[in-house]
mmCIF file of C-alpha atoms in Angstrom:
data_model
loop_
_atom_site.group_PDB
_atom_site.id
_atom_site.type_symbol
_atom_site.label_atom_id
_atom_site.label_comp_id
_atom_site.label_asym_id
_atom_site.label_seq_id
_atom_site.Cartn_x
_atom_site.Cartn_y
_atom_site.Cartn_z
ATOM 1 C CA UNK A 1 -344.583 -74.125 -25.565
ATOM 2 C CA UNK A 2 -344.306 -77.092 -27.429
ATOM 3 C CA UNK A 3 -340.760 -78.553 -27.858
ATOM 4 C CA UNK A 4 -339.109 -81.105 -30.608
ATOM 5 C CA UNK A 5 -336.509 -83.653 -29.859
ATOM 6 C CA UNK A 6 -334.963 -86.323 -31.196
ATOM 7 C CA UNK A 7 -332.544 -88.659 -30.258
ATOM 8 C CA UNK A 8 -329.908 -89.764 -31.406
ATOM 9 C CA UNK A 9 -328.314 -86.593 -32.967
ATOM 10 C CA UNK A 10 -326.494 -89.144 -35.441
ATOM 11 C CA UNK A 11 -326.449 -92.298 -36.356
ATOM 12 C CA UNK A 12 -324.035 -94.501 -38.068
ATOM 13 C CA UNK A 13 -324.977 -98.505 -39.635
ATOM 14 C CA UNK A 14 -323.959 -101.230 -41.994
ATOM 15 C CA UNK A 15 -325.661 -101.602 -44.884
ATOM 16 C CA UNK A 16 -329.040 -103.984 -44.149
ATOM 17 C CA UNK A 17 -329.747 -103.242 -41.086
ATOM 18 C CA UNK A 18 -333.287 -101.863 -39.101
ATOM 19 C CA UNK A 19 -333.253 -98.927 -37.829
ATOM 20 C CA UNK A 20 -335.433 -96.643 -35.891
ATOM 21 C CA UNK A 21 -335.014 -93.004 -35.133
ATOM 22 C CA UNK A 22 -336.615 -91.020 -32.300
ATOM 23 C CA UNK A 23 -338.863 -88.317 -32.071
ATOM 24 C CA UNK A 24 -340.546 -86.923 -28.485
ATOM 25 C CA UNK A 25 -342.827 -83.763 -28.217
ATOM 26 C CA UNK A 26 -343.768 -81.572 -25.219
ATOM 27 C CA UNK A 27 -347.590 -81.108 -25.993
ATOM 28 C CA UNK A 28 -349.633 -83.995 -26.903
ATOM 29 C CA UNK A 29 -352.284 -82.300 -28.365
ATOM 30 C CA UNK A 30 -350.841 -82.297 -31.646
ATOM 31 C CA UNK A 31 -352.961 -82.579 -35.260
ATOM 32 C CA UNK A 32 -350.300 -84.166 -37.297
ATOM 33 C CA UNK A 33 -346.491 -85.148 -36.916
ATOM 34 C CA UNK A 34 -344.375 -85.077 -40.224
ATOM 35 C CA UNK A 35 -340.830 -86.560 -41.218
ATOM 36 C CA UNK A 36 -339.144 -85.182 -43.567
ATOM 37 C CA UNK A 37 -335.435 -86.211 -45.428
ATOM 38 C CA UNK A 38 -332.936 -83.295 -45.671
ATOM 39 C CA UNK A 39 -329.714 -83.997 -47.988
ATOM 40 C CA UNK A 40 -326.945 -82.058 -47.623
ATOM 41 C CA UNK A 41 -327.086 -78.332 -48.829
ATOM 42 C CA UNK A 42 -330.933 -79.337 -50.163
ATOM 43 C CA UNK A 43 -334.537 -78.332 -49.523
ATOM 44 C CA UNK A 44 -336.518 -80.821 -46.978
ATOM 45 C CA UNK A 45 -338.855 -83.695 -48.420
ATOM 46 C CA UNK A 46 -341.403 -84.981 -47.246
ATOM 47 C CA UNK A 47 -341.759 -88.984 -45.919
ATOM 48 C CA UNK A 48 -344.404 -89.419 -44.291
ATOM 49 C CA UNK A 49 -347.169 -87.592 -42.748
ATOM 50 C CA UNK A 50 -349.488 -88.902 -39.992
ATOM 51 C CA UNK A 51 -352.711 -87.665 -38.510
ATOM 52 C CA UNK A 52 -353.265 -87.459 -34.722
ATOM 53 C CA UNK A 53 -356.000 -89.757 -35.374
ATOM 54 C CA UNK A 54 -353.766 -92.472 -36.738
ATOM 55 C CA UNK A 55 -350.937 -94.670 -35.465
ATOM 56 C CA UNK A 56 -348.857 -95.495 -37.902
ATOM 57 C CA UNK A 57 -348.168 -94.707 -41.787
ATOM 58 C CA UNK A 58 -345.912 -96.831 -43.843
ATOM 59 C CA UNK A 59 -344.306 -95.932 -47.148
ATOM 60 C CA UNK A 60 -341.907 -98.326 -48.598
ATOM 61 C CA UNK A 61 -339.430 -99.159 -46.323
ATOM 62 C CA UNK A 62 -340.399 -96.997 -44.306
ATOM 63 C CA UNK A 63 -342.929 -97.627 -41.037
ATOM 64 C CA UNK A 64 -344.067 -94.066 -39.022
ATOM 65 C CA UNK A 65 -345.762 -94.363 -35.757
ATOM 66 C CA UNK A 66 -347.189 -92.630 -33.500
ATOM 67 C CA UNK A 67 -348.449 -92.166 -29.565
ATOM 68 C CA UNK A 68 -349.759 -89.004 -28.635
ATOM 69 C CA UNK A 69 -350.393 -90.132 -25.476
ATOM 70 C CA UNK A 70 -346.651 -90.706 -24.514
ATOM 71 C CA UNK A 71 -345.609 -87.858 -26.699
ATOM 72 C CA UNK A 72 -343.533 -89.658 -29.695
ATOM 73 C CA UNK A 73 -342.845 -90.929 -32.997
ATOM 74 C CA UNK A 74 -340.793 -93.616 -34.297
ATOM 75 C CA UNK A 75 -339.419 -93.406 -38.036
ATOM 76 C CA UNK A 76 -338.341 -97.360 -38.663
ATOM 77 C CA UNK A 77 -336.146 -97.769 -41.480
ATOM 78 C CA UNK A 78 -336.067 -101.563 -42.915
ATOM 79 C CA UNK A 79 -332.886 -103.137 -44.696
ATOM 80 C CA UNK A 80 -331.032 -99.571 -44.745
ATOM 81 C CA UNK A 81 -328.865 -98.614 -47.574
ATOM 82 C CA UNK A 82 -326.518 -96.221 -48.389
ATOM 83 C CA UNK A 83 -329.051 -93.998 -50.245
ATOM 84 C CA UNK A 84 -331.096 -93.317 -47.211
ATOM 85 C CA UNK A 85 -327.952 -91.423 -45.638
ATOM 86 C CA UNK A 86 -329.595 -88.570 -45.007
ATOM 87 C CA UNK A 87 -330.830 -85.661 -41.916
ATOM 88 C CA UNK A 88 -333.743 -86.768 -40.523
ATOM 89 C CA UNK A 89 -336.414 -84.181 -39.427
ATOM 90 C CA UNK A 90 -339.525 -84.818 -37.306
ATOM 91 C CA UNK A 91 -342.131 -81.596 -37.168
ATOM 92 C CA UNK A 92 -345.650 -81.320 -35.479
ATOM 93 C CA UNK A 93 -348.365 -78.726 -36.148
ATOM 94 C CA UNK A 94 -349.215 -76.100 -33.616
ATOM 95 C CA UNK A 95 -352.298 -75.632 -32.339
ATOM 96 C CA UNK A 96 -353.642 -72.916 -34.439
ATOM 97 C CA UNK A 97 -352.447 -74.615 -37.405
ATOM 98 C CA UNK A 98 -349.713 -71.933 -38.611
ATOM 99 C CA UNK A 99 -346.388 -73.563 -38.254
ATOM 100 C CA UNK A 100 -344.132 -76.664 -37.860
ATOM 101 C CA UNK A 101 -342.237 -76.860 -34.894
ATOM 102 C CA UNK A 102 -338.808 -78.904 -35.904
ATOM 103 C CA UNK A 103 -336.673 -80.901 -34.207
ATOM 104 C CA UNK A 104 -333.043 -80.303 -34.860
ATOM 105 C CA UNK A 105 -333.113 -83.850 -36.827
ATOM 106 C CA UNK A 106 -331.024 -86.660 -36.992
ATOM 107 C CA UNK A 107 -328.071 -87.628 -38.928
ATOM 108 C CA UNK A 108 -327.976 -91.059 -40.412
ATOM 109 C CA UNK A 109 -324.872 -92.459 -42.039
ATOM 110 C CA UNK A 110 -325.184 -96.245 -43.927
ATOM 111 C CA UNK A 111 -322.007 -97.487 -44.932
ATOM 112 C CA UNK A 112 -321.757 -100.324 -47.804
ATOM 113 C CA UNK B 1 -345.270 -78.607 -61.824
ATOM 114 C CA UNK B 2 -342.037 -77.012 -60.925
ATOM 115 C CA UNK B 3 -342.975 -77.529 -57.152
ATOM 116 C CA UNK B 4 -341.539 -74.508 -54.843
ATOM 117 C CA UNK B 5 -338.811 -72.298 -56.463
ATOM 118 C CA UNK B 6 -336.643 -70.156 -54.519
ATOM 119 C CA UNK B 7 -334.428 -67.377 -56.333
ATOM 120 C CA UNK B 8 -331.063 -66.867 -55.510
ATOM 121 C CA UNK B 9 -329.111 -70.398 -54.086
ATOM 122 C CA UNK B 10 -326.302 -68.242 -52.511
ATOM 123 C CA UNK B 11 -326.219 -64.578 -52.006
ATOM 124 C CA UNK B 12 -323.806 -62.658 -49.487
ATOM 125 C CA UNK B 13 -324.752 -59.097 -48.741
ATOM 126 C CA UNK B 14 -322.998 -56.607 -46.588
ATOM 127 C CA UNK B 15 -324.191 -55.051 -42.841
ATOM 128 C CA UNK B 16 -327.257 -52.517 -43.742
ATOM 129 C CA UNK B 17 -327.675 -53.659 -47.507
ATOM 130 C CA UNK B 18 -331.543 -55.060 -47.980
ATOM 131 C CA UNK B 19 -332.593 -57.624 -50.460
ATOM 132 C CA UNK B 20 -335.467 -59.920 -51.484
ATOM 133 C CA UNK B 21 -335.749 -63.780 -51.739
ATOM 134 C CA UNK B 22 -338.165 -65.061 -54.050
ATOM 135 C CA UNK B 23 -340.409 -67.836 -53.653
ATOM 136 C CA UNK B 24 -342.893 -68.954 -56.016
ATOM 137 C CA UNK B 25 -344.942 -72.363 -56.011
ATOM 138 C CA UNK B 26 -347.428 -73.488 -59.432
ATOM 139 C CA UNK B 27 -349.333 -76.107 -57.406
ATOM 140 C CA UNK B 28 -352.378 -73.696 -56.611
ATOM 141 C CA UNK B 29 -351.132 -73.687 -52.411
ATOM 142 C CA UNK B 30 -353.065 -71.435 -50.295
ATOM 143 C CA UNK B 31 -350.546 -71.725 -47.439
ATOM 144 C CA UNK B 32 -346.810 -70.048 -47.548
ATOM 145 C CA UNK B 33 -344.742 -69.868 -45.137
ATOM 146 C CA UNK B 34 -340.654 -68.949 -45.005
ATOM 147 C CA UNK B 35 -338.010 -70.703 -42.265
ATOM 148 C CA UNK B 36 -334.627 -70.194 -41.409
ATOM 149 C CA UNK B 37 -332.340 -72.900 -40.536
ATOM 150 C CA UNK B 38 -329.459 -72.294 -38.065
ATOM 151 C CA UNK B 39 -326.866 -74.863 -36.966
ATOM 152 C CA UNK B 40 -328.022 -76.457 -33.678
ATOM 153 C CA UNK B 41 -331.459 -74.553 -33.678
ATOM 154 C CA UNK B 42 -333.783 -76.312 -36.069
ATOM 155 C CA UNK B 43 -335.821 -74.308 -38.814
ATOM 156 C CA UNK B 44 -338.149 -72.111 -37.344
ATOM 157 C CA UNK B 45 -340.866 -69.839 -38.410
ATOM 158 C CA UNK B 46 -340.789 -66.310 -39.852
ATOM 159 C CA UNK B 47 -343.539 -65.311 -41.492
ATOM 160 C CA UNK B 48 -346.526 -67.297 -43.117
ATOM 161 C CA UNK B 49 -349.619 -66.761 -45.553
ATOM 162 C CA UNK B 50 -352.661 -68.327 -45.651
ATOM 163 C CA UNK B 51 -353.922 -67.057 -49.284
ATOM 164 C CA UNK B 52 -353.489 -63.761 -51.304
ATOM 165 C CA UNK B 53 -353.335 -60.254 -49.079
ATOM 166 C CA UNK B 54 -353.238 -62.072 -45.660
ATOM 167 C CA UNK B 55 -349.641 -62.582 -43.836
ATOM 168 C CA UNK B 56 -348.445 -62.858 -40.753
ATOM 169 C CA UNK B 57 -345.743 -63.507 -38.103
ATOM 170 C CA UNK B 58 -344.315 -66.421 -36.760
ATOM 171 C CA UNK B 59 -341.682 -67.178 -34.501
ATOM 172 C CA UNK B 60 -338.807 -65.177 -35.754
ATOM 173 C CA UNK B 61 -340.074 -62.124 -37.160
ATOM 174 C CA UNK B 62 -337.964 -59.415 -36.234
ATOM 175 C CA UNK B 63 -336.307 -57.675 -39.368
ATOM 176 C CA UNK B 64 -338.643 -59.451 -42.280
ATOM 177 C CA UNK B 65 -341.129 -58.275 -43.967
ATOM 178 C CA UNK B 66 -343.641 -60.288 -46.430
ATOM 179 C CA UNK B 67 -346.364 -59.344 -48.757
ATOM 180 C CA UNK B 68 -348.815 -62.039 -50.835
ATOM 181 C CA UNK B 69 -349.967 -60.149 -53.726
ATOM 182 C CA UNK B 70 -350.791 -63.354 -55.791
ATOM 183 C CA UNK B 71 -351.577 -67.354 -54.902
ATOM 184 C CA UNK B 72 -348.089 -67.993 -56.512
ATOM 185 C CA UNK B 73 -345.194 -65.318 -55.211
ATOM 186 C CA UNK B 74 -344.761 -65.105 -51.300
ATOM 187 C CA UNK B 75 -341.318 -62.747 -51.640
ATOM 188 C CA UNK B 76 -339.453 -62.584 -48.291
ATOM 189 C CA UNK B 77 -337.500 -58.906 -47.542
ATOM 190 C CA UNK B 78 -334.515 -58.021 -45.437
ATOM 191 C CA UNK B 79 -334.827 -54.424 -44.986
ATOM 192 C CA UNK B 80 -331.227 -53.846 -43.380
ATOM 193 C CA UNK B 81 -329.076 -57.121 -43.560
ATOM 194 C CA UNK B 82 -327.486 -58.165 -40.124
ATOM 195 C CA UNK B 83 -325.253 -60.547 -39.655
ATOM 196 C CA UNK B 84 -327.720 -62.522 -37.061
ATOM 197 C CA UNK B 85 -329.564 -62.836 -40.544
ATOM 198 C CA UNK B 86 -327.083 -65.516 -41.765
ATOM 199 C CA UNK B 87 -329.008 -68.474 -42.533
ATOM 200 C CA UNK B 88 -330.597 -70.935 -44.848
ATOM 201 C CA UNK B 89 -333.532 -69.858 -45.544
ATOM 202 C CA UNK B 90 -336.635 -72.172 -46.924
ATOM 203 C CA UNK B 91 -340.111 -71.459 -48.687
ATOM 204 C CA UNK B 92 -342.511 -73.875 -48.230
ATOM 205 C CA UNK B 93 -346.341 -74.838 -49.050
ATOM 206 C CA UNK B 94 -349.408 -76.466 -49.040
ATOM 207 C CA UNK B 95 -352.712 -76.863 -50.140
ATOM 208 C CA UNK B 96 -354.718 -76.120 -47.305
ATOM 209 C CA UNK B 97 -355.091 -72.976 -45.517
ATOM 210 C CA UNK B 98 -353.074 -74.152 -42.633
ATOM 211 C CA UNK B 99 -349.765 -76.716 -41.715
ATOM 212 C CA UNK B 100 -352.157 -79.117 -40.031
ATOM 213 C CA UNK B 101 -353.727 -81.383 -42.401
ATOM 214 C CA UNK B 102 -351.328 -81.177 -45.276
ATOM 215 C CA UNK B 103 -348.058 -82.427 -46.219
ATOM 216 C CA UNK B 104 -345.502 -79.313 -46.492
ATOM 217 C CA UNK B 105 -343.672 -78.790 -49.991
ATOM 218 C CA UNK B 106 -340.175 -76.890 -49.159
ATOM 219 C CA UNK B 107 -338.209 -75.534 -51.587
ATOM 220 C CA UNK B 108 -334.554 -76.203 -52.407
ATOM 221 C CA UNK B 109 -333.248 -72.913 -49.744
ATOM 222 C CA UNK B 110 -331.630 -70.238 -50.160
ATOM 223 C CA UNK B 111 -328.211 -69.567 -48.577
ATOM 224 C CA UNK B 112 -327.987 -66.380 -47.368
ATOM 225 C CA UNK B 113 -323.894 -64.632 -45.621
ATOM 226 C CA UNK B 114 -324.212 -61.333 -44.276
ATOM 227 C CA UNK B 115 -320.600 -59.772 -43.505
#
């Protein structure tokens, strides 16, 4: 059964700083990994999506990659601010293609 | 587009009471799908659709039931509230027939207390 986990649970910077947050999975044959941005008491939106044939995706500030191989994902966050204080979600795909499997996310917290 | 729409933000319903929560999306998505969200367990999966008049169960299905009469409406049904049923609960979509290839549109939840 695959499992979702990321580490840390919650995170707390200055303003400006890098950042990455961690994602590991069970089952390596995956077909995509997500990350998604959940705000307090909202819906979850997506960041970035990449396919198990890719590495990495970037968006912005923000840098996804990926190693099936090993079993994770990285989310880097570049020259954080306090808008991207936020939960954190990393999902893959099951096999058949029918769900997400979460992990439980992770809380980041930039202070100004 | 409106995006995913979920009907109501907050509702509180007594033991044995049933309701529905609505979910409708205007972006044409063949996939629909419904999570719950509980402190310390993730969202996981309670039912899913992968077009009009086919549904079925994910990981959590036990006292749900769906229907998909149209592309658009993928209504979610408590048929006698527990409390064990208090949760967020989210609607999301995508294009494609399954979670694989697409990015997932979630709607904005609906908060559901069962006393």
């Amino acid at each position: 059964k695959q499992e979702v986990t990321q580490i840390p649970a919650a995170l707390s910077v200055p303003e400006g700083e890098n950042l990455v947050l961690n994602c590991s999975f069970t089952d390596s044959a995956i077909y995509n990994l997500q990350w998604f941005r959940q705000d307090p008491g909202k819906g979850l939106t997506s960041l970035l999506l990449i396919q198990s044939s890719q590495r990495e995706q970037t968006s912005g500030r923000l840098n996804a990659s990926l190693d099936k191989s090993s079993g994770r994902s990285t989310l880097y966050i570049a020259a954080s601010q306090p808008g991207d204080s936020a939960t954190y979600l990393c999902a893959v795909s099951n096999q058949a293609g029918t769900a997400l499997i979460f992990g439980k996310g992770t809380t980041l917290s930039v202070s100004s | 587009n409106a995006g995913v729409t979920q009907t109501p933000k907050f509702q509180v319903l007594k033991t044995g009471q049933s309701m529905t929560l609505q979910c409708a999306q205007d972006m044409n998505h063949e996939y629909m799908s419904w999570y719950r969200q509980d402190p310390g367990m993730g969202l996981r999966l309670i039912h899913y659709s992968v077009g009009a008049g086919i549904t079925d169960q994910g990981e959590v299905p036990n006292g749900y039931n769906v229907s998909r009469s149209t592309t658009e409406d993928f209504p979610l049904r408590l048929l006698s509230a527990a409390p064990s049923q208090t949760s967020v609960y989210f609607c999301a979509s995508s294009y494609s027939k399954t979670s694989n290839t697409d990015t997932q549109y979630f709607g904005p939840g609906t908060r559901l207390t069962v006393l």
